[in-house]
Short mmCIF file of C-alpha atoms and ligand atoms in Angstrom, two decimals:
data_model
loop_
_atom_site.label_atom_id
_atom_site.label_comp_id
_atom_site.label_asym_id
_atom_site.label_seq_id
_atom_site.Cartn_x
_atom_site.Cartn_y
_atom_site.Cartn_z
CA MET E 1 107.74 110.68 96.37
CA ALA E 2 109.59 113.88 96.83
CA TYR E 3 107.97 117.28 96.29
CA GLN E 4 109.31 120.67 96.15
CA THR E 5 106.52 122.76 97.20
CA LEU E 6 105.29 120.69 100.19
CA THR E 7 106.57 118.00 102.75
CA VAL E 8 104.66 114.80 103.52
CA GLU E 9 105.18 112.99 107.09
CA ILE E 10 103.27 109.81 107.92
CA GLU E 11 102.97 109.21 111.80
CA ASP E 12 100.54 107.00 113.58
CA TYR E 13 98.30 106.57 110.50
CA VAL E 14 98.14 110.36 109.70
CA ALA E 15 99.72 111.98 106.78
CA LEU E 16 100.79 115.70 107.77
CA ILE E 17 100.93 117.69 104.32
CA ARG E 18 102.74 120.98 104.79
CA LEU E 19 102.73 123.70 102.05
CA ASN E 20 106.20 124.86 101.57
CA ARG E 21 106.72 127.66 99.53
CA PRO E 22 107.71 130.42 102.71
CA GLU E 23 109.13 133.05 99.87
CA ALA E 24 105.53 133.39 98.90
CA LEU E 25 103.57 133.04 101.72
CA ASN E 26 102.77 129.61 100.24
CA ALA E 27 100.71 131.15 97.55
CA LEU E 28 99.20 128.33 95.23
CA ASN E 29 101.12 128.18 91.73
CA SER E 30 100.45 125.16 89.12
CA GLN E 31 103.46 123.17 90.53
CA LEU E 32 102.10 123.42 94.16
CA MET E 33 98.85 122.26 93.37
CA GLY E 34 100.01 119.65 91.06
CA GLU E 35 102.12 118.30 93.91
CA LEU E 36 99.12 118.84 96.41
CA ALA E 37 96.95 116.75 94.06
CA GLU E 38 99.44 113.94 93.60
CA ALA E 39 100.52 114.04 97.49
CA THR E 40 96.63 113.54 98.59
CA ALA E 41 95.77 110.88 95.96
CA ASP E 42 99.00 109.09 97.21
CA ALA E 43 97.80 109.34 100.97
CA ASP E 44 94.39 107.92 99.82
CA ARG E 45 95.98 104.94 98.51
CA ASN E 46 98.81 104.49 101.13
CA GLU E 47 97.45 101.78 103.55
CA LYS E 48 99.67 103.52 106.36
CA VAL E 49 97.29 106.34 106.12
CA ARG E 50 93.88 106.90 107.47
CA CYS E 51 93.59 110.60 107.85
CA ILE E 52 95.22 113.50 106.28
CA VAL E 53 96.11 116.72 107.80
CA LEU E 54 96.83 119.75 105.47
CA THR E 55 98.84 122.66 106.88
CA GLY E 56 101.06 125.54 105.81
CA SER E 57 103.45 127.80 108.27
CA GLU E 58 102.66 129.78 111.32
CA LYS E 59 102.56 133.00 109.23
CA ALA E 60 100.24 131.72 106.25
CA PHE E 61 98.17 128.63 105.61
CA ALA E 62 98.42 130.14 102.08
CA ALA E 63 97.97 133.85 100.95
CA GLY E 64 95.79 132.77 97.79
CA ALA E 65 96.78 131.62 94.21
CA ASP E 66 100.32 133.25 92.92
CA ILE E 67 99.33 136.46 91.64
CA LYS E 68 102.97 136.45 90.03
CA GLU E 69 101.99 133.39 87.98
CA MET E 70 98.45 134.58 87.28
CA SER E 71 98.97 138.44 86.45
CA GLU E 72 99.64 138.33 82.54
CA LYS E 73 97.22 135.55 81.71
CA SER E 74 94.89 136.16 79.09
CA PHE E 75 91.23 135.53 79.08
CA VAL E 76 91.95 132.41 76.61
CA GLN E 77 94.65 131.03 78.66
CA VAL E 78 92.42 131.04 82.07
CA THR E 79 89.73 129.58 80.22
CA THR E 80 91.47 126.88 78.28
CA GLU E 81 94.00 125.99 80.93
CA ASN E 82 90.96 125.92 83.39
CA ILE E 83 93.44 126.50 86.31
CA PHE E 84 93.42 124.66 89.41
CA SER E 85 89.91 123.02 88.79
CA ALA E 86 91.13 119.72 88.16
CA GLU E 87 93.50 119.79 91.09
CA ILE E 88 90.87 121.07 93.66
CA ASP E 89 88.37 118.03 92.03
CA ARG E 90 91.24 115.53 92.94
CA ILE E 91 91.46 117.02 96.26
CA THR E 92 87.72 116.88 97.20
CA SER E 93 87.59 113.27 95.83
CA VAL E 94 89.78 111.81 98.20
CA ARG E 95 87.90 109.20 100.12
CA LYS E 96 89.84 109.86 103.51
CA PRO E 97 89.18 112.70 105.40
CA ILE E 98 91.05 115.91 105.31
CA ILE E 99 91.29 118.42 107.95
CA ALA E 100 92.86 121.99 107.28
CA ALA E 101 94.99 123.22 110.08
CA VAL E 102 94.98 126.86 109.41
CA SER E 103 97.48 129.36 111.07
CA GLY E 104 97.95 132.70 109.89
CA TYR E 105 96.77 133.78 106.46
CA ALA E 106 94.39 131.71 104.39
CA LEU E 107 93.41 134.29 101.60
CA GLY E 108 91.70 133.99 98.15
CA GLY E 109 92.83 130.42 96.67
CA GLY E 110 94.29 129.48 100.20
CA CYS E 111 90.66 130.20 102.15
CA GLU E 112 89.17 127.97 99.12
CA LEU E 113 91.56 125.12 99.67
CA ALA E 114 90.96 125.15 103.54
CA MET E 115 87.36 124.97 102.62
CA ALA E 116 87.88 122.09 100.17
CA CYS E 117 88.86 120.04 102.88
CA ASP E 118 86.51 118.27 105.50
CA PHE E 119 86.91 120.81 108.42
CA ILE E 120 88.91 123.61 109.56
CA ILE E 121 90.93 123.51 112.91
CA CYS E 122 92.37 127.17 113.45
CA ALA E 123 94.74 128.81 115.29
CA ASP E 124 93.84 132.02 117.17
CA THR E 125 96.21 133.90 114.66
CA ALA E 126 94.18 132.71 111.78
CA LYS E 127 93.00 135.33 109.17
CA PHE E 128 90.56 134.19 106.34
CA GLY E 129 89.55 136.29 103.64
CA GLN E 130 88.50 136.46 100.07
CA PRO E 131 90.17 139.53 98.78
CA GLU E 132 90.22 139.11 95.05
CA ILE E 133 87.96 141.98 94.63
CA ASN E 134 91.07 143.94 95.34
CA LEU E 135 92.48 142.54 92.53
CA GLY E 136 89.85 143.22 89.97
CA VAL E 137 88.43 139.55 90.18
CA ILE E 138 86.69 137.38 92.12
CA ALA E 139 87.49 133.91 93.90
CA GLY E 140 87.74 131.18 91.51
CA ILE E 141 88.26 127.84 93.23
CA GLY E 142 85.00 127.55 95.02
CA GLY E 143 84.88 130.51 97.34
CA THR E 144 81.81 132.26 96.46
CA GLN E 145 79.91 128.93 96.82
CA ARG E 146 81.81 126.97 99.62
CA LEU E 147 81.86 130.15 102.10
CA THR E 148 78.41 131.02 101.32
CA ARG E 149 77.47 127.49 102.53
CA PHE E 150 79.70 127.72 105.61
CA VAL E 151 78.78 131.25 106.96
CA GLY E 152 75.53 132.18 104.95
CA LYS E 153 74.73 134.67 102.55
CA SER E 154 75.25 138.15 104.41
CA LYS E 155 78.72 137.24 105.84
CA SER E 156 79.71 135.72 102.50
CA MET E 157 78.81 138.68 100.38
CA ASP E 158 80.51 141.15 103.33
CA MET E 159 83.72 138.99 102.68
CA HIS E 160 83.56 138.93 98.87
CA LEU E 161 82.68 142.49 98.36
CA THR E 162 84.77 144.12 100.80
CA GLY E 163 87.73 141.68 100.81
CA ARG E 164 87.83 141.88 104.54
CA PHE E 165 89.42 139.41 106.62
CA MET E 166 87.81 137.18 109.26
CA ASP E 167 89.51 136.43 112.57
CA ALA E 168 89.58 133.17 114.33
CA ALA E 169 86.82 133.99 116.78
CA GLU E 170 84.61 135.13 114.20
CA ALA E 171 85.55 132.21 111.72
CA GLU E 172 84.66 129.83 114.77
CA ARG E 173 81.66 131.71 115.69
CA SER E 174 80.39 131.41 111.94
CA GLY E 175 80.99 128.30 111.42
CA LEU E 176 83.70 128.32 108.94
CA ALA E 177 86.21 127.05 111.45
CA SER E 178 85.28 124.02 113.74
CA ARG E 179 87.82 124.91 116.47
CA VAL E 180 90.09 127.45 117.53
CA VAL E 181 93.20 126.62 119.61
CA PRO E 182 96.18 128.30 120.57
CA ALA E 183 98.91 128.78 117.56
CA ALA E 184 101.60 126.97 119.40
CA LYS E 185 99.12 124.06 119.84
CA LEU E 186 97.80 123.77 116.21
CA ILE E 187 99.57 121.06 114.81
CA SER E 188 99.89 118.92 118.04
CA GLU E 189 95.71 119.47 118.67
CA THR E 190 95.18 119.00 115.19
CA MET E 191 96.98 115.70 114.78
CA ALA E 192 95.53 114.12 118.04
CA ILE E 193 92.07 114.71 116.40
CA ALA E 194 93.47 112.94 113.32
CA ARG E 195 94.57 110.31 115.35
CA LYS E 196 91.56 109.67 116.98
CA ILE E 197 89.79 109.88 113.33
CA ALA E 198 92.22 107.17 112.26
CA GLU E 199 91.64 105.01 114.91
CA LYS E 200 87.87 104.49 113.60
CA SER E 201 86.76 101.95 110.73
CA LEU E 202 87.81 103.51 107.40
CA ILE E 203 84.70 102.37 105.88
CA ALA E 204 82.58 104.04 108.17
CA THR E 205 84.91 107.23 108.05
CA ALA E 206 84.66 107.39 104.32
CA ALA E 207 80.81 106.50 104.36
CA ALA E 208 80.40 109.62 107.09
CA LYS E 209 82.27 112.11 104.67
CA GLU E 210 80.42 111.43 101.87
CA ALA E 211 76.96 111.55 103.52
CA VAL E 212 78.07 114.89 105.07
CA ASN E 213 79.10 116.08 101.84
CA ARG E 214 75.88 114.93 100.28
CA ALA E 215 74.16 117.60 102.25
CA TYR E 216 75.73 120.33 99.96
CA GLU E 217 74.77 118.33 96.78
CA THR E 218 71.21 117.57 96.92
CA THR E 219 67.69 117.97 98.67
CA LEU E 220 67.16 117.05 102.01
CA ALA E 221 64.73 114.01 101.32
CA GLU E 222 67.30 112.68 98.91
CA GLY E 223 70.40 113.46 101.46
CA ILE E 224 68.30 111.44 103.98
CA LEU E 225 67.71 108.50 101.58
CA PHE E 226 71.42 108.31 100.71
CA GLU E 227 72.22 108.61 104.45
CA ARG E 228 69.87 106.01 105.39
CA ARG E 229 71.22 103.70 102.60
CA SER E 230 75.00 104.21 103.81
CA PHE E 231 73.94 103.34 107.12
CA GLN E 232 71.96 100.03 106.01
CA ALA E 233 75.20 99.16 104.00
CA LEU E 234 77.64 99.21 106.99
CA PHE E 235 75.35 96.40 108.45
CA ALA E 236 77.56 94.25 105.86
CA THR E 237 80.74 95.06 107.34
CA GLU E 238 82.54 93.16 109.97
CA ASP E 239 83.50 96.38 111.50
CA GLN E 240 79.81 97.02 112.45
CA LYS E 241 79.80 94.06 114.22
CA GLU E 242 83.31 94.34 115.96
CA GLY E 243 82.06 97.91 117.01
CA MET E 244 78.92 97.33 118.34
CA ASN E 245 79.89 94.04 120.10
CA ALA E 246 83.01 95.95 121.53
CA PHE E 247 80.53 98.29 123.25
CA LEU E 248 78.44 95.48 124.82
CA GLU E 249 81.65 93.80 126.05
CA LYS E 250 83.00 96.91 127.39
CA ARG E 251 86.02 96.97 125.35
CA GLU E 252 88.03 98.98 123.06
CA ALA E 253 86.94 98.24 119.17
CA GLN E 254 89.69 96.91 117.01
CA PHE E 255 88.55 98.02 113.48
CA ARG E 256 89.91 96.08 110.38
CA ASP E 257 88.46 98.25 107.70
CA ARG E 258 86.28 94.85 106.21
N1 CO8 T 1 100.74 135.64 95.17
C1 CO8 T 1 102.23 135.79 95.11
N2 CO8 T 1 102.98 136.22 96.01
C2 CO8 T 1 102.53 136.49 97.12
C3 CO8 T 1 101.14 136.37 97.62
C4 CO8 T 1 100.38 135.86 96.52
N3 CO8 T 1 98.82 135.49 96.52
N4 CO8 T 1 100.82 136.60 98.62
C5 CO8 T 1 102.00 136.93 99.26
N5 CO8 T 1 103.25 136.95 98.34
C6 CO8 T 1 104.55 137.46 98.62
C7 CO8 T 1 104.74 138.73 98.33
O1 CO8 T 1 104.52 139.25 97.10
C8 CO8 T 1 105.95 138.74 99.14
O2 CO8 T 1 107.28 138.27 98.16
P1 CO8 T 1 108.32 139.52 97.91
O3 CO8 T 1 108.86 139.56 99.20
O4 CO8 T 1 109.14 138.62 96.95
O5 CO8 T 1 107.60 140.65 97.57
C9 CO8 T 1 105.86 137.48 100.20
O6 CO8 T 1 104.87 136.78 99.50
C10 CO8 T 1 105.65 138.16 101.67
O7 CO8 T 1 104.40 139.16 101.29
P2 CO8 T 1 104.19 140.57 101.91
O8 CO8 T 1 105.37 141.25 101.70
O9 CO8 T 1 103.29 140.96 101.10
O10 CO8 T 1 103.80 140.08 103.42
P3 CO8 T 1 103.19 140.89 104.38
O11 CO8 T 1 103.10 140.02 105.70
O12 CO8 T 1 103.48 142.12 104.44
O13 CO8 T 1 101.31 140.61 104.03
C11 CO8 T 1 99.75 139.44 103.16
C12 CO8 T 1 100.81 139.62 103.98
C13 CO8 T 1 98.66 140.43 103.82
C14 CO8 T 1 99.12 138.16 103.22
C15 CO8 T 1 100.13 140.17 101.65
O14 CO8 T 1 101.17 139.30 101.14
C16 CO8 T 1 98.79 139.95 100.52
O15 CO8 T 1 98.11 140.79 100.79
N6 CO8 T 1 98.99 138.78 99.92
C17 CO8 T 1 98.06 138.81 98.85
C18 CO8 T 1 96.54 138.19 99.22
C19 CO8 T 1 95.86 138.25 98.31
O16 CO8 T 1 95.44 139.07 97.29
N7 CO8 T 1 95.39 136.93 97.90
C20 CO8 T 1 94.52 136.42 97.01
C21 CO8 T 1 95.17 135.98 95.60
S1 CO8 T 1 94.12 135.79 93.90
C22 CO8 T 1 93.46 134.22 94.46
O17 CO8 T 1 93.65 133.78 95.19
C23 CO8 T 1 92.50 133.94 93.67
C24 CO8 T 1 92.05 132.28 93.51
C25 CO8 T 1 91.46 131.97 92.51
C26 CO8 T 1 92.18 131.11 91.47
C27 CO8 T 1 91.64 130.58 90.59
C28 CO8 T 1 92.60 130.15 89.32
C29 CO8 T 1 91.49 130.21 88.28
#
């Protein structure tokens, strides 16, 4: 399918989705969010895709929601349109792992979009921020909740109240990004990580994703029970037998998603 605000390339079972509105530093407008929800759902259905990488340009992952598109909206409009909430929900309901590869600015809705992915690898040039406070508003697609869960209350408050940016080193140190890589290697390194994930059993990666995400939704005891049941259920798959037999036979496992 052809998109106007992003591109999709599929290689080695990894879909690389690039946001592509360079004239606005990949600011998220309704067209981009609609296309992104469609592209991720498409990748989720596509048998040639086992992991997804979402990225932007070297200068910006995304500089936030499109301020031009939003500025004149009324309270009634933003309430009835419920902007971007359906799109973010569609993206977070994708079963396959999604890695955000962040270079340059990930601000406002851009930071929120990166956090809605499963984990973030960033370039040493990355700058994260929730500067909505400077526009007289606050984060609107999960930032106050997700950033707080990533980095804790103190740093999250600091970011949301002052609008300051966090650099790559601080993002890694505080748990927002899982790894920092040199900017020139961001895509190659992230694609290598995605290819590694793509080699695993799709049933197991989806179960791992679901169980980790559960940690944000429930109590420890419920989460542990959920994990235990998922672990036990995986013994009904051929991939569990293949994975364990391959280890014992000292060979590479050949997972077949069964
Ligand atoms: N929206 C629209 N256009 C943008 C945005 C944006 N968020 N960010 C940058 N642009 C445009 C600029 O207007 C400019 O366009 P033009 O050349 O036509 O004037 C072009 O991109 C290049 O930008 P700059 O010239 O400003 O580039 P600089 O390198 O000087 O600065 C910055 C880069 C620091 C990233 C700067 O552009 C900036 O501060 N941008 C805005 C960042 C921001 O405030 N983001 C938060 C937006 S609000 C938000 O995300 C709310 C999320 C929740 C929404 C939920 C919906 C309900």
